[in-house]
Tab-separated table of C-alpha atoms in Angstrom:
chain	number	residue	atom	x	y	z
A	1015	MET	CA	-0.020	0.158	-0.144
A	1016	THR	CA	1.602	3.070	-1.198
A	1017	GLN	CA	2.030	6.062	1.840
A	1018	GLN	CA	0.544	9.284	1.397
A	1019	ALA	CA	2.664	12.258	0.884
A	1020	PRO	CA	3.371	14.654	3.793
A	1021	GLN	CA	1.961	17.526	1.743
A	1022	GLN	CA	-0.789	15.821	0.381
A	1023	LEU	CA	-4.487	17.627	0.724
A	1024	THR	CA	-7.010	15.180	1.981
A	1025	GLY	CA	-10.006	17.350	2.746
A	1026	ILE	CA	-11.333	20.471	3.938
A	1027	THR	CA	-13.477	20.744	6.902
A	1028	THR	CA	-15.875	23.739	7.197
A	1029	ILE	CA	-17.315	25.285	10.370
A	1030	GLN	CA	-20.100	27.752	10.313
A	1031	ALA	CA	-22.451	29.342	12.896
A	1032	THR	CA	-24.162	32.313	13.804
A	1033	LEU	CA	-21.852	35.124	15.507
A	1034	GLU	CA	-23.890	36.916	18.000
A	1035	LEU	CA	-23.178	39.889	19.636
A	1036	VAL	CA	-23.578	40.294	23.339
A	1037	SER	CA	-22.327	43.877	23.648
A	1038	GLY	CA	-21.760	46.427	21.175
A	1039	LEU	CA	-18.837	45.575	18.566
A	1040	ARG	CA	-16.609	48.329	17.297
A	1041	ILE	CA	-14.213	47.641	14.571
A	1042	GLY	CA	-12.864	50.645	13.316
A	1043	ALA	CA	-13.087	52.022	9.607
A	1044	GLY	CA	-9.740	54.141	9.584
A	1045	ASP	CA	-11.631	57.213	8.292
A	1046	SER	CA	-8.759	59.440	6.823
A	1047	GLU	CA	-11.136	62.773	7.186
A	1048	MET	CA	-12.581	64.618	9.821
A	1049	ARG	CA	-16.397	65.751	10.110
A	1050	ILE	CA	-17.413	68.667	11.979
A	1051	GLY	CA	-20.215	67.542	14.448
A	1052	GLY	CA	-19.945	64.210	12.952
A	1053	VAL	CA	-19.017	60.768	14.450
A	1054	ASP	CA	-15.198	60.482	15.816
A	1055	ASN	CA	-15.101	57.006	15.460
A	1056	THR	CA	-17.104	54.946	12.842
A	1057	VAL	CA	-17.187	51.254	11.939
A	1058	ILE	CA	-16.003	49.399	8.902
A	1059	ARG	CA	-18.843	49.038	6.272
A	1060	HIS	CA	-19.527	47.364	3.175
A	1061	PRO	CA	-18.706	49.826	0.266
A	1062	HIS	CA	-21.874	48.688	-1.612
A	1063	THR	CA	-24.507	48.065	1.080
A	1064	GLN	CA	-23.027	50.448	3.599
A	1065	ALA	CA	-23.741	47.604	6.115
A	1066	PRO	CA	-21.517	46.984	8.851
A	1067	TYR	CA	-19.217	43.512	8.735
A	1068	ILE	CA	-16.631	41.796	10.628
A	1069	PRO	CA	-13.372	41.302	8.487
A	1070	GLY	CA	-11.714	38.026	8.544
A	1071	SER	CA	-8.508	39.363	9.186
A	1072	SER	CA	-10.131	40.626	12.541
A	1073	LEU	CA	-11.177	37.338	13.473
A	1074	LYS	CA	-7.945	35.708	12.328
A	1075	GLY	CA	-5.501	38.425	14.306
A	1076	LYS	CA	-7.549	38.047	17.793
A	1077	MET	CA	-7.790	34.305	17.693
A	1078	ARG	CA	-4.074	33.857	16.836
A	1079	SER	CA	-3.334	36.179	19.650
A	1080	LEU	CA	-5.225	34.469	21.989
A	1081	LEU	CA	-3.881	31.237	20.852
A	1082	GLU	CA	-0.232	32.617	21.540
A	1083	TRP	CA	-0.981	33.942	24.896
A	1084	ARG	CA	-2.250	30.564	25.905
A	1085	SER	CA	0.712	28.805	24.588
A	1086	GLY	CA	3.138	30.847	26.931
A	1087	ALA	CA	5.341	31.744	23.998
A	1088	VAL	CA	3.650	34.956	23.103
A	1089	LYS	CA	6.048	38.010	22.088
A	1090	GLU	CA	5.513	41.278	20.303
A	1091	ALA	CA	5.604	39.879	17.156
A	1092	PRO	CA	3.520	36.647	15.709
A	1093	LEU	CA	5.175	33.537	16.426
A	1094	GLY	CA	7.510	31.861	13.786
A	1095	TYR	CA	9.655	28.816	12.874
A	1096	PRO	CA	12.557	29.983	15.381
A	1097	ASP	CA	9.774	30.040	18.347
A	1098	LEU	CA	9.343	26.451	17.341
A	1099	GLN	CA	12.853	25.473	17.296
A	1100	ASN	CA	13.210	26.861	20.840
A	1101	ALA	CA	10.199	25.823	22.568
A	1102	SER	CA	10.221	22.400	24.138
A	1103	GLY	CA	7.389	19.980	25.483
A	1104	ALA	CA	3.677	21.356	25.826
A	1105	VAL	CA	4.471	24.465	24.723
A	1106	GLN	CA	6.200	23.362	21.502
A	1107	ALA	CA	3.391	21.366	20.507
A	1108	GLU	CA	1.011	24.407	20.740
A	1109	VAL	CA	3.378	26.375	18.863
A	1110	LYS	CA	3.693	23.946	16.121
A	1111	HIS	CA	-0.268	23.686	16.108
A	1112	ILE	CA	-0.549	27.411	16.012
A	1113	LEU	CA	1.864	27.789	13.050
A	1114	GLN	CA	0.237	24.953	11.077
A	1115	LEU	CA	-2.994	26.578	11.416
A	1116	PHE	CA	-2.265	30.510	10.581
A	1117	GLY	CA	1.036	29.892	8.897
A	1118	ILE	CA	4.575	31.409	8.971
A	1119	SER	CA	5.998	34.785	8.016
A	1120	GLY	CA	6.172	35.156	4.117
A	1121	ASP	CA	9.793	35.810	4.323
A	1122	ALA	CA	10.321	32.444	5.982
A	1123	LYS	CA	12.751	30.201	3.660
A	1124	LEU	CA	10.302	27.323	1.978
A	1125	GLY	CA	12.657	24.655	3.007
A	1126	LYS	CA	12.577	22.436	6.098
A	1127	GLU	CA	10.202	24.744	7.486
A	1128	MET	CA	7.289	23.955	5.016
A	1129	GLN	CA	8.115	20.189	5.256
A	1130	GLU	CA	7.435	20.434	8.874
A	1131	LEU	CA	4.454	22.545	8.819
A	1132	GLY	CA	3.140	22.665	5.619
A	1133	PRO	CA	0.654	25.573	4.477
A	1134	SER	CA	-1.325	27.421	6.529
A	1135	ARG	CA	-4.373	25.183	7.296
A	1136	LEU	CA	-6.857	28.300	8.450
A	1137	SER	CA	-9.007	30.293	5.949
A	1138	PHE	CA	-11.458	33.116	7.289
A	1139	TRP	CA	-14.304	34.649	5.659
A	1140	ASP	CA	-15.644	38.432	6.277
A	1141	CYS	CA	-18.699	37.896	8.454
A	1142	ASN	CA	-21.538	39.647	6.918
A	1143	LEU	CA	-24.893	40.643	8.600
A	1144	GLN	CA	-27.229	37.457	8.798
A	1145	ALA	CA	-29.826	38.589	6.229
A	1146	GLU	CA	-32.944	37.759	8.221
A	1147	TRP	CA	-31.778	40.130	10.972
A	1148	GLU	CA	-30.799	42.762	8.691
A	1149	LYS	CA	-34.374	42.706	6.848
A	1150	GLU	CA	-36.049	42.622	10.246
A	1151	ILE	CA	-33.830	45.728	11.201
A	1152	ARG	CA	-34.620	47.723	8.189
A	1153	ASP	CA	-38.111	46.778	7.819
A	1154	ASN	CA	-38.526	48.230	11.470
A	1155	ASN	CA	-36.760	51.289	10.383
A	1156	GLN	CA	-34.404	50.771	12.812
A	1157	MET	CA	-30.537	51.521	12.669
A	1158	LEU	CA	-27.938	48.946	11.777
A	1159	THR	CA	-25.306	50.744	14.432
A	1160	GLU	CA	-25.572	52.922	17.332
A	1161	VAL	CA	-23.521	55.980	18.485
A	1162	LYS	CA	-22.310	55.824	22.283
A	1163	SER	CA	-20.799	59.022	23.849
A	1164	GLU	CA	-17.960	58.667	25.753
A	1165	ASN	CA	-15.705	60.988	27.868
A	1166	ARG	CA	-12.743	60.897	30.442
A	1167	ILE	CA	-13.395	61.867	34.308
A	1168	ASN	CA	-10.763	64.071	35.928
A	1169	ARG	CA	-9.856	62.166	38.987
A	1170	ILE	CA	-9.192	65.352	40.797
A	1171	SER	CA	-12.033	67.653	39.988
A	1172	GLY	CA	-14.529	64.965	39.071
A	1173	VAL	CA	-15.304	66.580	35.748
A	1174	ALA	CA	-15.930	65.015	32.628
A	1175	GLU	CA	-13.550	65.882	29.913
A	1176	HIS	CA	-12.765	64.979	26.209
A	1177	PRO	CA	-16.197	64.041	25.014
A	1178	ARG	CA	-16.149	61.736	22.175
A	1179	GLN	CA	-18.600	59.784	20.123
A	1180	THR	CA	-18.143	56.115	18.955
A	1181	GLU	CA	-20.294	54.064	16.633
A	1182	ARG	CA	-20.552	50.422	17.440
A	1183	VAL	CA	-23.075	47.485	16.077
A	1184	PRO	CA	-25.612	47.124	18.881
A	1185	ALA	CA	-26.014	43.991	21.047
A	1186	GLY	CA	-28.053	41.450	19.845
A	1187	ALA	CA	-26.819	41.812	15.971
A	1188	ARG	CA	-26.070	38.585	14.145
A	1189	PHE	CA	-23.420	37.887	11.573
A	1190	ASP	CA	-22.826	34.874	9.339
A	1191	PHE	CA	-19.578	33.035	10.372
A	1192	ARG	CA	-17.507	30.729	8.411
A	1193	LEU	CA	-14.233	29.375	8.429
A	1194	SER	CA	-12.269	26.298	6.819
A	1195	VAL	CA	-9.878	24.032	7.768
A	1196	LYS	CA	-7.477	22.193	5.294
A	1197	ARG	CA	-6.520	18.696	6.149
A	1198	LEU	CA	-3.194	17.115	5.226
A	1199	ALA	CA	-1.967	13.592	5.200
A	1200	GLY	CA	-0.824	12.860	8.891
A	1201	ASP	CA	-3.080	15.731	10.490
A	1202	GLY	CA	-5.021	14.485	13.487
A	1203	ASP	CA	-7.922	15.606	15.342
A	1204	ALA	CA	-5.568	17.970	17.607
A	1205	LEU	CA	-5.699	20.603	15.013
A	1206	LEU	CA	-9.274	21.062	15.148
A	1207	THR	CA	-9.568	20.917	18.622
A	1208	THR	CA	-7.197	23.919	18.745
A	1209	VAL	CA	-9.547	25.677	16.417
A	1210	LEU	CA	-12.740	25.233	18.612
A	1211	GLN	CA	-10.235	26.096	21.683
A	1212	GLY	CA	-9.660	29.427	19.710
A	1213	LEU	CA	-13.053	30.351	19.123
A	1214	LYS	CA	-13.810	29.571	22.713
A	1215	LEU	CA	-11.540	31.876	23.748
A	1216	LEU	CA	-12.812	34.580	21.352
A	1217	GLU	CA	-16.269	33.973	23.485
A	1218	LEU	CA	-14.361	34.475	26.620
A	1219	ASP	CA	-12.549	37.835	25.788
A	1220	SER	CA	-13.584	40.085	23.114
A	1221	LEU	CA	-13.600	41.103	19.473
A	1222	GLY	CA	-12.565	44.654	18.130
A	1223	GLY	CA	-11.868	47.636	20.148
A	1224	SER	CA	-12.380	48.659	23.703
A	1225	GLY	CA	-12.829	45.051	24.878
A	1226	SER	CA	-11.634	46.510	28.389
A	1227	ARG	CA	-14.716	48.802	28.397
A	1228	GLY	CA	-17.147	45.898	27.659
A	1229	TYR	CA	-17.251	45.943	23.966
A	1230	GLY	CA	-16.937	43.155	21.558
A	1231	LYS	CA	-18.587	40.546	23.680
A	1232	VAL	CA	-19.439	37.663	21.559
A	1233	LYS	CA	-20.846	33.964	21.193
A	1234	PHE	CA	-21.132	31.529	18.643
A	1235	VAL	CA	-24.457	29.802	18.281
A	1236	GLY	CA	-25.752	26.794	15.716
A	1237	LEU	CA	-22.252	26.054	15.309
A	1238	THR	CA	-21.855	23.004	12.610
A	1239	ILE	CA	-19.112	20.971	11.305
A	1240	ASP	CA	-19.173	19.857	7.621
A	1241	GLY	CA	-22.919	20.525	7.898
A	1242	GLN	CA	-23.323	18.560	11.364
A	1243	ASP	CA	-24.639	20.212	14.368
A	1244	ALA	CA	-21.657	20.395	16.443
A	1245	GLN	CA	-22.814	23.135	18.879
A	1246	ALA	CA	-23.068	20.393	22.090
A	1247	ARG	CA	-19.324	19.641	21.210
A	1248	PHE	CA	-18.112	23.427	21.082
A	1249	ASP	CA	-20.102	23.969	24.379
A	1250	THR	CA	-18.242	21.366	26.302
A	1251	VAL	CA	-14.703	22.683	24.668
A	1252	GLN	CA	-12.104	23.377	27.589
A	1253	PRO	CA	-10.117	26.265	26.293
A	1254	PHE	CA	-7.094	25.888	28.483
A	1255	ALA	CA	-6.801	22.106	28.260
A	1256	ARG	CA	-4.056	20.449	26.786
């Protein structure tokens, strides 16, 4: 019997869910102009529909950051192949999973690194508003975003200073979430487990800006793996188990 090559693609697993906001979410648009009397910090919107959305890059970046913190090998820059070589034991195993899932820097040599790790397994999609939720909001003449007024309190005088207005997507908004995990010959179930742990860490932490002020609390509901109901499995995930 012929043994499968280490870099052979054997399948693609798709994870889908409804991403529901438990608290208001702010992912900035990076405005390059100032509007007198307007909102100071606007959210990112689809250029055609003007509906807010969650970029896949935001999900990928936050999930990778949380997994790197969990590994104990976190540093200023994303983990790379030298960090795998310098780690040992359980930390090394976690770093390897992270690099297999999220990939290594584009300037890394495509030699032994690719032989050992293979290509990045994870692909994220932008999360658009769930069509039914968006239609309900628009039919009721409600807004897809809210504007929250904030300020800083002077610790001595107790006076509110530096008022600002921040736009965010309100709690209760629902988005279509999807990602895929490539499976290569030799990959075990550990990589999929790490992905689910990363999603659980997102639920425990926050997404977007101002998480320390209560923004960006999310939850995943109706989660499926390859079209099969996996919510019960996800609910029992232990995000810090090794």
